[in-house]
Coordinates of C-alpha atoms and ligand atoms in Angstrom, one line a residue:
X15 CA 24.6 -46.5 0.7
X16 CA 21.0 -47.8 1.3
X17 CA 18.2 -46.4 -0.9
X18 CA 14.8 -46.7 0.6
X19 CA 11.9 -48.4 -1.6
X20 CA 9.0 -47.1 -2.2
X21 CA 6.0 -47.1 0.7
X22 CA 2.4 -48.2 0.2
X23 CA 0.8 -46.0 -2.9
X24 CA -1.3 -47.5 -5.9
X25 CA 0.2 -50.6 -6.7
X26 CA 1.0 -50.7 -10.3
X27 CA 2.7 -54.0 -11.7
X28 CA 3.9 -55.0 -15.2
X29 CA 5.1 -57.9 -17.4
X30 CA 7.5 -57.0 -19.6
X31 CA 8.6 -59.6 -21.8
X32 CA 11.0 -59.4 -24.8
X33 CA 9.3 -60.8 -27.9
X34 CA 12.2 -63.3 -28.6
X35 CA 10.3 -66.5 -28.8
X36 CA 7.9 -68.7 -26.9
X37 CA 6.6 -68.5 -23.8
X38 CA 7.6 -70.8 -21.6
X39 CA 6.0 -71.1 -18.0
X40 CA 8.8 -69.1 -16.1
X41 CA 7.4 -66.1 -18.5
X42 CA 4.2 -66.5 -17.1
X43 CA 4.6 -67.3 -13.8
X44 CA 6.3 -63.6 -13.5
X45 CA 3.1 -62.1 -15.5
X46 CA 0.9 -64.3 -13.5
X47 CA 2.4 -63.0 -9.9
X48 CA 2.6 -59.4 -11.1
X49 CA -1.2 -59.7 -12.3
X50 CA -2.1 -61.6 -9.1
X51 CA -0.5 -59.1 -7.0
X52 CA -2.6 -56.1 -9.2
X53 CA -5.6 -57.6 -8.9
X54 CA -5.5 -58.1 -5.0
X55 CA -4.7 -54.6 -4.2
X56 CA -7.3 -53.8 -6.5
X57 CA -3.9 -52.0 -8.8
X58 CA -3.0 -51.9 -12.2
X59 CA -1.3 -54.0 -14.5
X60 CA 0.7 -53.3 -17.4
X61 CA 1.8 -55.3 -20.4
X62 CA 5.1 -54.1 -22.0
X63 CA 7.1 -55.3 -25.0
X64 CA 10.4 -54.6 -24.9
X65 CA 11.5 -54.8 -28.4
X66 CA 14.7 -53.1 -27.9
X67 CA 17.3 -55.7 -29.2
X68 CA 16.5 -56.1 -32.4
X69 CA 18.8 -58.3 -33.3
X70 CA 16.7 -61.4 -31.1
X71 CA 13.3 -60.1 -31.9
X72 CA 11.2 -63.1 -33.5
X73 CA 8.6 -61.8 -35.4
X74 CA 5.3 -63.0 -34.3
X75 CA 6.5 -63.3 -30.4
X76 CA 4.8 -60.3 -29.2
X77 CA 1.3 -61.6 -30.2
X78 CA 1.9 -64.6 -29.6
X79 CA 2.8 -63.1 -25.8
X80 CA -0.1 -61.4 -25.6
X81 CA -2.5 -64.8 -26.9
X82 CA -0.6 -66.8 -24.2
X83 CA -1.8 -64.2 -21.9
X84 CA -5.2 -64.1 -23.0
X85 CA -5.7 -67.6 -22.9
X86 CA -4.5 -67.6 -19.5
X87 CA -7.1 -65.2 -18.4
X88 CA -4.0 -63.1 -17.1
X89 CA -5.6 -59.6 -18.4
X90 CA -3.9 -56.5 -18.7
X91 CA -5.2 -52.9 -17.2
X92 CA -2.9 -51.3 -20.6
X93 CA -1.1 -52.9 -23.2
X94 CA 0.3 -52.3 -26.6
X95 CA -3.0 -54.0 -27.9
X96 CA -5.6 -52.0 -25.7
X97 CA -3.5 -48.5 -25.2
X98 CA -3.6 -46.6 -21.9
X99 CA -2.7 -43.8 -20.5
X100 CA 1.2 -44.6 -20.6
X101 CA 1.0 -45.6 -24.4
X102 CA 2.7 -46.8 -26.4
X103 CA 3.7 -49.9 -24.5
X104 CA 6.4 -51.1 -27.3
X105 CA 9.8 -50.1 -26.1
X106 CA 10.8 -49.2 -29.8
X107 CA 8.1 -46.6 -30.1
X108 CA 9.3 -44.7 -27.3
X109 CA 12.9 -43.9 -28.0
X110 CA 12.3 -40.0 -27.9
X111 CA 11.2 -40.8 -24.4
X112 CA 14.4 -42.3 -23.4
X113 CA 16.3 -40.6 -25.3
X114 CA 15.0 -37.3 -23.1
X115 CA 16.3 -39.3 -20.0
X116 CA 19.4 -39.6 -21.5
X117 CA 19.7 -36.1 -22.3
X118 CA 18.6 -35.3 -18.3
X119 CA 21.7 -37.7 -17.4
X120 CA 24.2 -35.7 -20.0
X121 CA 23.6 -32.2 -18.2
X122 CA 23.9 -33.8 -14.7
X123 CA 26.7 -35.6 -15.4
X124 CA 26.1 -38.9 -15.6
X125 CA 26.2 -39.9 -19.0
X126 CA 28.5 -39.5 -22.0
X127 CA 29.8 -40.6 -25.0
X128 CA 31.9 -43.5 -25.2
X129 CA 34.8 -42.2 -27.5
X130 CA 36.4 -45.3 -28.2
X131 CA 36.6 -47.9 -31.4
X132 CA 35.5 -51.5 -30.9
X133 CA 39.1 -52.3 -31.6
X134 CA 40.2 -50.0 -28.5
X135 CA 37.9 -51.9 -26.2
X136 CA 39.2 -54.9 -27.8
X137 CA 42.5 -54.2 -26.9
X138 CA 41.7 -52.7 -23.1
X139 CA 40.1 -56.2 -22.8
X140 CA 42.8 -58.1 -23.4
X141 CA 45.2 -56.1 -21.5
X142 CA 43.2 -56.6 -18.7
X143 CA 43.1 -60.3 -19.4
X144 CA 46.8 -60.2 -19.8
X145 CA 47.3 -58.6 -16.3
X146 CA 44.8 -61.2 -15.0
X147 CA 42.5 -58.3 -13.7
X148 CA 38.8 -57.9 -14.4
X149 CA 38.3 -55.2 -17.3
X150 CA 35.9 -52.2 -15.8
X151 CA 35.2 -49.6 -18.4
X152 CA 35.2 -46.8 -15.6
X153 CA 39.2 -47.6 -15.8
X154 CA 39.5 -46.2 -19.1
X155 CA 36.6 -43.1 -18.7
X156 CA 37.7 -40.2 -20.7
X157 CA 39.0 -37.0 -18.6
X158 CA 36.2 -34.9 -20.9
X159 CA 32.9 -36.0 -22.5
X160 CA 32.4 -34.8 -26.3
X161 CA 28.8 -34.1 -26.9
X162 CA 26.7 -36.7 -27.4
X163 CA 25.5 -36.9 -31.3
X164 CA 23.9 -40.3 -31.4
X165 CA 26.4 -42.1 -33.2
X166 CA 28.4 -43.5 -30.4
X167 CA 27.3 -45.7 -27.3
X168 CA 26.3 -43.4 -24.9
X169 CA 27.6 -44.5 -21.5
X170 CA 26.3 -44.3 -17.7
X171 CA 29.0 -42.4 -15.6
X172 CA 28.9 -44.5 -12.4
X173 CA 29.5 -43.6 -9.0
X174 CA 31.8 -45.4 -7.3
X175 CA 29.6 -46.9 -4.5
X176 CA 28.5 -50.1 -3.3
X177 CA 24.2 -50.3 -3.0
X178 CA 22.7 -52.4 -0.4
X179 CA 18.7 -53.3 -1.0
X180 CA 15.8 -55.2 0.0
X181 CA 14.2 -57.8 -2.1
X182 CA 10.7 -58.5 -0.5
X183 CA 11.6 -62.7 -1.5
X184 CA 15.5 -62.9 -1.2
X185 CA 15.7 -60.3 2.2
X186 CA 19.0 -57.5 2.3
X187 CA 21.1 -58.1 -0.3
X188 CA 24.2 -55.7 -1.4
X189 CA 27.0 -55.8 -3.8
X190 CA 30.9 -54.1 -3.8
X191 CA 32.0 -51.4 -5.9
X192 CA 33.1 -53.5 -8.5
X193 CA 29.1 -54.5 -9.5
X194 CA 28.9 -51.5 -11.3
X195 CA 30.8 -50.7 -14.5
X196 CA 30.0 -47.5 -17.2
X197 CA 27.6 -49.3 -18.8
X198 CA 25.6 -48.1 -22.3
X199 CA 22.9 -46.5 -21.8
X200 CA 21.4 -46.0 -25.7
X201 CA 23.8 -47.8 -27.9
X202 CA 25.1 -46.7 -31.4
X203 CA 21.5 -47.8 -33.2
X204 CA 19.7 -45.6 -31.2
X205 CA 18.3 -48.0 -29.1
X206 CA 18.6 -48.1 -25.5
X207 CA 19.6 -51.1 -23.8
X208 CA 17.0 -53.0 -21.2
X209 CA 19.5 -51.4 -18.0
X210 CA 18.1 -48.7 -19.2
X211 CA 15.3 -48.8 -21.0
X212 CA 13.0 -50.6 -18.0
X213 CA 13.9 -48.0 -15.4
X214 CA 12.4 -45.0 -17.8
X215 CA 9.1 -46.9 -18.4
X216 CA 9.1 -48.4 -14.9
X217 CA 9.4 -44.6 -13.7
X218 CA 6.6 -43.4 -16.5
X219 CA 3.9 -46.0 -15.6
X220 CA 4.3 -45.8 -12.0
X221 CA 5.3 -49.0 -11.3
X222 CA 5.6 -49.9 -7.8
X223 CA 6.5 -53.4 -8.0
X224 CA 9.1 -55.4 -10.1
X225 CA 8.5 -59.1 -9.8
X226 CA 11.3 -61.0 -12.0
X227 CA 13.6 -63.7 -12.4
X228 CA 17.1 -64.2 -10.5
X229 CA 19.1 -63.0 -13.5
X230 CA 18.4 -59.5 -12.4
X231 CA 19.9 -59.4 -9.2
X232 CA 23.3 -59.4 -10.5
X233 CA 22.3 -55.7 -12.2
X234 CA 20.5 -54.7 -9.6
X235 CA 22.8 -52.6 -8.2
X236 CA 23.4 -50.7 -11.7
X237 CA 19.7 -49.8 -12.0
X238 CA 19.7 -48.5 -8.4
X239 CA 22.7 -46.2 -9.3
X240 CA 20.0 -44.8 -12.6
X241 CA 17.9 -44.3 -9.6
X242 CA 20.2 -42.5 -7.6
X243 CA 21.3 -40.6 -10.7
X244 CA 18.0 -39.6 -11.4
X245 CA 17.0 -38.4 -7.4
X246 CA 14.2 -41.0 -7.5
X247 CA 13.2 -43.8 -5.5
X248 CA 13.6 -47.1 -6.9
X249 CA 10.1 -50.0 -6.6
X250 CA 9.8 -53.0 -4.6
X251 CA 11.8 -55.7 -5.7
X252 CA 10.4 -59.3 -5.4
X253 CA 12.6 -61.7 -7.3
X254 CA 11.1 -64.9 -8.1
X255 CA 12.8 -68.3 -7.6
X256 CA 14.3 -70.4 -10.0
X257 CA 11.8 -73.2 -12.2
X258 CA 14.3 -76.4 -11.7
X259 CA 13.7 -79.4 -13.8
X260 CA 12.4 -82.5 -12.5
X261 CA 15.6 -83.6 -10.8
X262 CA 15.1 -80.7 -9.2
X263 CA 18.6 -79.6 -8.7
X264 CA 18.9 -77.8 -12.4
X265 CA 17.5 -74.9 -14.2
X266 CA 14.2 -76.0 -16.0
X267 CA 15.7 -77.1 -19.7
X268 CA 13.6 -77.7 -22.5
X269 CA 14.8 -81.4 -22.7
X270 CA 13.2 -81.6 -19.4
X271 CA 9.7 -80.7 -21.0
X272 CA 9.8 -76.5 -21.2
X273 CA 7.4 -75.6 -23.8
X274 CA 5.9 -73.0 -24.8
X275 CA 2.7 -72.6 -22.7
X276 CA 0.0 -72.8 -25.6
X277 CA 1.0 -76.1 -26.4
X278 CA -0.4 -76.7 -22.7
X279 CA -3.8 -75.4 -24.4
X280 CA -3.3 -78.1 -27.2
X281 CA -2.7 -80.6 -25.1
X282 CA -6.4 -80.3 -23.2
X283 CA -4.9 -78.6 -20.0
X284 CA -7.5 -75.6 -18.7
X285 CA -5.9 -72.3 -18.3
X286 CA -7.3 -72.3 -14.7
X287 CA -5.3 -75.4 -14.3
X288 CA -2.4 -73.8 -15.9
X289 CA -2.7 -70.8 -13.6
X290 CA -3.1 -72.8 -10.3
X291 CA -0.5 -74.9 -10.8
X292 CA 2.0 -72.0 -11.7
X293 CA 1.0 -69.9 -9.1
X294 CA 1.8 -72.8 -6.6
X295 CA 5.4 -72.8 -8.3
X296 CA 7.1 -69.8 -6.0
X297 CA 4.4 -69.0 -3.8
X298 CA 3.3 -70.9 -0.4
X299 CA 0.0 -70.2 0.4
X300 CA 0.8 -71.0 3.8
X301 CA -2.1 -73.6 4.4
X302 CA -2.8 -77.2 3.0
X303 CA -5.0 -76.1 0.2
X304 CA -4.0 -77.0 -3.3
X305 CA -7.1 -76.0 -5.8
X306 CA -7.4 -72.6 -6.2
X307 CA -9.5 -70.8 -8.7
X308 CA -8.6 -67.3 -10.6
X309 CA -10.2 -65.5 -7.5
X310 CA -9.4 -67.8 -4.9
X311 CA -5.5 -66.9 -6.1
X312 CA -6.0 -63.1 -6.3
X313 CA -8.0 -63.2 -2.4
X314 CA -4.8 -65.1 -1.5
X315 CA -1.6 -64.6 -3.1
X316 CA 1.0 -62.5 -1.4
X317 CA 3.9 -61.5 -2.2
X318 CA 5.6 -62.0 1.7
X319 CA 4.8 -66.2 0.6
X320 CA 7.4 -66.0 -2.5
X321 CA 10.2 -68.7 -1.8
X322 CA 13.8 -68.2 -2.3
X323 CA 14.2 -71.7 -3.2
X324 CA 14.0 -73.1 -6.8
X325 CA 10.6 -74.2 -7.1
X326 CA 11.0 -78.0 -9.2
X327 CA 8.3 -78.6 -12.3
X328 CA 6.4 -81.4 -11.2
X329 CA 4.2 -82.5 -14.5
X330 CA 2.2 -85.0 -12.1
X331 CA 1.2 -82.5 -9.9
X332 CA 0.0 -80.4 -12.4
X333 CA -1.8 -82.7 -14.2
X334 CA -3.8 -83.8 -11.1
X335 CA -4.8 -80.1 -10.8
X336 CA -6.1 -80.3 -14.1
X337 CA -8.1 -83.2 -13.2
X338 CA -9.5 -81.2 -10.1
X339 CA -10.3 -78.8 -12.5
X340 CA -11.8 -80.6 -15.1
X341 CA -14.1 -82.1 -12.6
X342 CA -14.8 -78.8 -11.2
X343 CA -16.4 -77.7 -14.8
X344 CA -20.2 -77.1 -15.3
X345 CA -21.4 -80.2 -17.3
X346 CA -21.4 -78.0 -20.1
X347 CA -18.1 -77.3 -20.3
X348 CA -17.0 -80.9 -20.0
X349 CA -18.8 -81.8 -22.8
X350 CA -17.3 -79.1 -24.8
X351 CA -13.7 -80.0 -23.9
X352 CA -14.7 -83.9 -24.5
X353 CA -16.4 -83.2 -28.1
X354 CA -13.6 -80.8 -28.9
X355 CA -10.8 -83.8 -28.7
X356 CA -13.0 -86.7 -29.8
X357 CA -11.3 -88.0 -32.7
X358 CA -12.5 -88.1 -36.6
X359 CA -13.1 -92.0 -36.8
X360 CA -15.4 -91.8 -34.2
X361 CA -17.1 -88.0 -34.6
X362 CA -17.4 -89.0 -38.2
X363 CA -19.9 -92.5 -37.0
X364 CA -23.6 -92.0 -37.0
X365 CA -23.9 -92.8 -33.4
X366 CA -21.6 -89.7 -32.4
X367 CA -24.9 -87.9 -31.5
X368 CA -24.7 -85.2 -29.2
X369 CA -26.7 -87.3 -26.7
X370 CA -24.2 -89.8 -27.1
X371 CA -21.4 -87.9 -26.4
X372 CA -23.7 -86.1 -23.8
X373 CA -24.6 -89.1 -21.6
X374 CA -20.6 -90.2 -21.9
X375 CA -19.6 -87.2 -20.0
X376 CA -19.2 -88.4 -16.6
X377 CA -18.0 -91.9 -17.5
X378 CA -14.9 -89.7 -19.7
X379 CA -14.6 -87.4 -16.9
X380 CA -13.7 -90.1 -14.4
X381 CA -10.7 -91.2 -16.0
X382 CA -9.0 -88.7 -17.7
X383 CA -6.9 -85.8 -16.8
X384 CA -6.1 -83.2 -19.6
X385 CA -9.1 -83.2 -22.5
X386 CA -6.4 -84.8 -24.7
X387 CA -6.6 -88.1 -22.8
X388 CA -10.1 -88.6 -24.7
X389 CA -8.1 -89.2 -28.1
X390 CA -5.7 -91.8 -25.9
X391 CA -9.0 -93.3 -24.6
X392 CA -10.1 -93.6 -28.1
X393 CA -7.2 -95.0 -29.1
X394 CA -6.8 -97.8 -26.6
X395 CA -10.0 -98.8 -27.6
X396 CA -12.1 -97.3 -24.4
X397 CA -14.7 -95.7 -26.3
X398 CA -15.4 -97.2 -29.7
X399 CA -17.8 -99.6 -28.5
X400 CA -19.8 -96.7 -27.5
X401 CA -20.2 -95.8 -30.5
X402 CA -19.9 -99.2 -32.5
X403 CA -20.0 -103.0 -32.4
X404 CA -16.8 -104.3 -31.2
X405 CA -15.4 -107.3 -32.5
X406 CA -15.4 -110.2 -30.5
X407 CA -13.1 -113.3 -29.5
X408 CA -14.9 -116.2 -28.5
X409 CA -12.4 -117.4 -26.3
X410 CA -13.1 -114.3 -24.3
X411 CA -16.7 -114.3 -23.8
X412 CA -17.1 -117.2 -21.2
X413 CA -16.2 -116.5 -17.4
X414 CA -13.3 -118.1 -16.5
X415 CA -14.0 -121.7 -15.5
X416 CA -17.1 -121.6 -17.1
X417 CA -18.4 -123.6 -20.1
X418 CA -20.1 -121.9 -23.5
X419 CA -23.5 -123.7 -23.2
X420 CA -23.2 -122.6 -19.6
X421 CA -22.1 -118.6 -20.8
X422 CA -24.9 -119.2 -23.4
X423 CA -27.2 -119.8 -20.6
X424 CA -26.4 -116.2 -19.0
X425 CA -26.6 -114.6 -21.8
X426 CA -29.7 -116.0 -23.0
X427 CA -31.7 -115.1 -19.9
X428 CA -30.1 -111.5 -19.7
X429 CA -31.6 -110.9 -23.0
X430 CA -34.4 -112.6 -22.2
X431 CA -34.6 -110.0 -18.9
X432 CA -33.4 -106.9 -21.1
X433 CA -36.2 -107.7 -23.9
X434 CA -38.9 -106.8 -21.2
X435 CA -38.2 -103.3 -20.4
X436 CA -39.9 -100.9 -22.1
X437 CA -38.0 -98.2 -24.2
X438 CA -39.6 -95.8 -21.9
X439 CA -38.5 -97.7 -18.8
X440 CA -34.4 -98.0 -20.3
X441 CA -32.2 -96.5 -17.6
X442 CA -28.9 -97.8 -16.1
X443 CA -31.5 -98.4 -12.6
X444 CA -33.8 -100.5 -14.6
X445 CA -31.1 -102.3 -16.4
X446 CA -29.1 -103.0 -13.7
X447 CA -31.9 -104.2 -11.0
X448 CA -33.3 -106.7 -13.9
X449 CA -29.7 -108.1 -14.0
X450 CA -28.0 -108.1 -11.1
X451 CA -31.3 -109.6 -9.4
X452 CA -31.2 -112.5 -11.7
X453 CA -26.7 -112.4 -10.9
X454 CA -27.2 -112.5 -7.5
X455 CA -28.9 -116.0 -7.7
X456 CA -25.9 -117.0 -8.9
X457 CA -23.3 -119.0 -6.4
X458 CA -20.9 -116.3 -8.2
X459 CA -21.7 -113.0 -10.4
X460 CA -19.1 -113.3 -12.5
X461 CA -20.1 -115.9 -15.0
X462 CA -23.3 -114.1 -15.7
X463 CA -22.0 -110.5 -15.7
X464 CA -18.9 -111.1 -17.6
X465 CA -20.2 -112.1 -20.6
X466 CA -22.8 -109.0 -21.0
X467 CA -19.5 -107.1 -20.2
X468 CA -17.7 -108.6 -23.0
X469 CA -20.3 -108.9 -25.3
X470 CA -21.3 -105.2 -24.7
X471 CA -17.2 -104.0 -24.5
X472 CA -15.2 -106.4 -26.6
X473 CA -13.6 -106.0 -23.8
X474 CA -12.1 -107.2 -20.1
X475 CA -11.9 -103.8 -18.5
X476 CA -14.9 -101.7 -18.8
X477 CA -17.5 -99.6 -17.4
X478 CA -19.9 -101.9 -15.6
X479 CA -22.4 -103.6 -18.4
X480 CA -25.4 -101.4 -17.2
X481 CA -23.8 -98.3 -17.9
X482 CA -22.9 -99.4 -21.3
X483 CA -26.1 -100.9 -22.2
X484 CA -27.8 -97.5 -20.9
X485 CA -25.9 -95.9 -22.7
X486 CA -25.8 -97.6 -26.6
X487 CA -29.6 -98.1 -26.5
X488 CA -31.9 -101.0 -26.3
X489 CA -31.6 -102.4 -29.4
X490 CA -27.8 -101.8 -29.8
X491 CA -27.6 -103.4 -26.4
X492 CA -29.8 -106.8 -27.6
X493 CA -27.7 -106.9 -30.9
X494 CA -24.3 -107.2 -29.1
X495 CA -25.8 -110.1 -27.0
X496 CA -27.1 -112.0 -30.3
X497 CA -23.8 -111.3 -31.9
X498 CA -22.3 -113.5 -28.7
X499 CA -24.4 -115.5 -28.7
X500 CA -24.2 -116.8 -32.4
X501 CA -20.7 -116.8 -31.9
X502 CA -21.1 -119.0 -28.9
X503 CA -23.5 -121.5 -30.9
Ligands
LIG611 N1 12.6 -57.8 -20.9 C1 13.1 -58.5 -19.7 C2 13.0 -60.0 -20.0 O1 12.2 -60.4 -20.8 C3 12.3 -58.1 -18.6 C4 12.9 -58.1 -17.3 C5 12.1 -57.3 -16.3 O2 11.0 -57.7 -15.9 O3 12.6 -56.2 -15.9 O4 13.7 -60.7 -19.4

């Protein structure tokens, strides 16, 4: 049979994560495509723990869900945090309510009481692995149902029928008689199982859209039959596609680098970032265009553009989105992120003044790509002399091929150049026209700018002298040269 999904109404979404852990980014891609899809149609979207298997429950998870979320900016029309109209939104507060459904399947015939000891399944299992045939439970279904007192499994009575569907990503897909067994439907705790458990509350809240991960499709066909069962029309199906690792062949592992996604906020990345990137993981905007913002997503996504194919992790790509982010910051906020992961040893240094750090901002931003490459920078020794004297080799200072007395020479007449500008006048403009008109009499630049480099630096590779000397002050900036200098004598 074909059941017909639902037409164009008030889209309503949800994520509905079990709190059994972290939250890796397959988690959040399905809240992020769910909230995405809200948002554009102007819908709602629902948070929902399902806390139904106690056994797996971590404690802490369902907070730490909903921080994930709100770091993420992925914000929720009703939650078990904020209420709503379909509250509560924790699966294990709502057992009367399924348990009503349950009793709505009992009187039409589709549910009942599985009468049988483990031990007895035990045993129909191995007789069915004995006779080398799969074990259905439907093959050993009772000729009467006993009333249903709570104690015992209850069980779906399934019809025997083979479902065909549409899945807005994956296109017609269908599935034998054999998909669909008597499944449990509340087990002996009182608890219903997710097979069940999701259809009620996707039915309460209204939901109109179900965006998950592949692992459903395989029960698809039983939650269709609950549908069926229960005269109502199933929602839109739009599975997502696989996260492969960086092979890009396998399932996304954690020894390929899943982690939970806060750790992506430790690390420096922007949630914007963060969001971009996943959306771009299972969705094809359909043009060129990379760099999305939050709105820029929600004008564009569409569900139609989710692939079927395993979309592959690609850490490079997402930090270079980052870096497009980070760049697209307000001053402000770069500044913020920069202080934030500037380590002790060199917030803890006098110089650290906020003008410091302040005037460093676009030099940092240039060459970093997650806020946490300001503590690598640090540590390669890329900012201390920023803040402090660096120590320096004197077989470094000179230019190659050229002599000390000749270095000293250069040096001598850059301070000579650098002493004459007033403290008023000191700007990377100033400094750099005083020098570079005296380099550029030079046969070469080299041996004259080097040396201020180095002296500046303590080292080879740096920011351009000027922009160093602008930056640590006049009179840092003449101290570093004598320092050379009396090392050169
Ligand atoms: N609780 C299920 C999970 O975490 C949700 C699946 C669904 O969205 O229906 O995998």
């Amino acid at each position: 049979m074909i059941i017909s999904m639902n037409s164009e109404k008030n889209i309503v979404t949800r994520f509905a994560p079990s709190p059994t852990g972290m939250m890796h980014v397959g988690g959040i891609r399905t809240a992020l495509y769910a909230w995405l899809w809200a948002r554009k149609n102007k819908g709602t979207f629902i948070l929902r723990i399902e806390d139904t298997d106690k056994e797996r429950e971590v404690a802490g998870s369902a907070d730490h869900i909903m921080a994930a979320l709100g770091w993420l900016g992925i914000a929720y029309d009703e939650g078990p945090d904020i209420g709503g109209p379909h509250a509560p939104y924790l699966q294990s507060e709502r057992l009367s309510l399924y348990r009503t459904y349950a009793e709505t399947l009992i009187q039409k015939g589709f549910a009942y009481p599985d009468p049988y000891t483990d031990e007895e399944l035990q045993q129909f299992r191995e007789k069915a692995d004995d006779e080398k045939r799969p074990f259905l439970f439907r093959d050993h279904r009772p000729e009467t149902f006993g009333t249903w007192d709570g104690t015992k499994p209850l069980r779906f009575k399934t019809p025997i029928a083979s479902y065909a569907w549409h899945d807005v990503a994956r296109g017609d897909l269908s599935a034998g008689v054999e998909a669909v067994d008597d499944f449990i439907l509340i087990k002996s705790d009182g608890y219903p199982t997710y097979n069940f458990a999701h259809i009620v509350d996707d039915i309460e809240m209204g939901v109109t859209h179900v965006m998950r991960g592949e692992e459903f499709i395989s029960s698809t066909p039983k939650f269709l039959a609950v549908y069926e069962a229960l005269g109502l029309t199933p929602p839109i199906f739009v599975t997502l596609p696989p996260i492969l690792g960086p092979g890009g062949t396998k399932k996304l592992s954690k020894r390929d680098g899943a982690k939970d996604v806060l750790e992506y906020r430790d690390e420096g990345y922007l949630p914007e970032a963060i969001v971009n990137f996943l959306a771009l993981l299972g969705w094809n905007p359909g043009t060129e265009k990379e760099i999305f913002s939050p709105e820029e997503l929600i004008a564009e996504f569409d569900i139609a553009r989710v692939q079927r194919s395993g979309a592959q992790l690609d850490t490079k790509k997402l930090d270079w989105i980052n870096r497009e982010h980070i760049r697209a910051l307000s001053y402000e906020k770069q500044e913020e992120g920069i202080t934030a992961h500037l380590p002790e040893n060199i917030r803890e240094l006098p110089t650290c003044t906020t003008n410091r750090i302040h005037s460093l901002v676009p030099i940092i931003v240039e060459r970093i790509e997650k806020f946490s490459d300001v503590r690598t920078m640090a540590e390669s020794g890329e900012l201390g002399f920023f803040f402090s004297s660096p120590v320096l080799d004197a077989e470094k200072i000179s230019f190659k091929g050229s002599i000390p007395t000749e270095t000293r020479g250069h040096l001598e007449t850059a301070r000579t150049l650098l002493t004459d500008i007033a403290d008023s006048d000191w700007d990377i403009a100033m400094i750099k026209d005083r020098i570079m008109s005296y380099a550029d009499t030079l046969p070469k630049r080299g041996p004259a700018l080097h040396p201020l480099r180095y002296a500046l630096s303590g080292r080879e590779q740096s920011p351009d002298p000027f922009t160093i000397a602008s930056i640590i002050g006049r009179i840092d900036t003449l101290a570093r040269i004598d320092t050379a200098l009396g090392i050169l004598a």
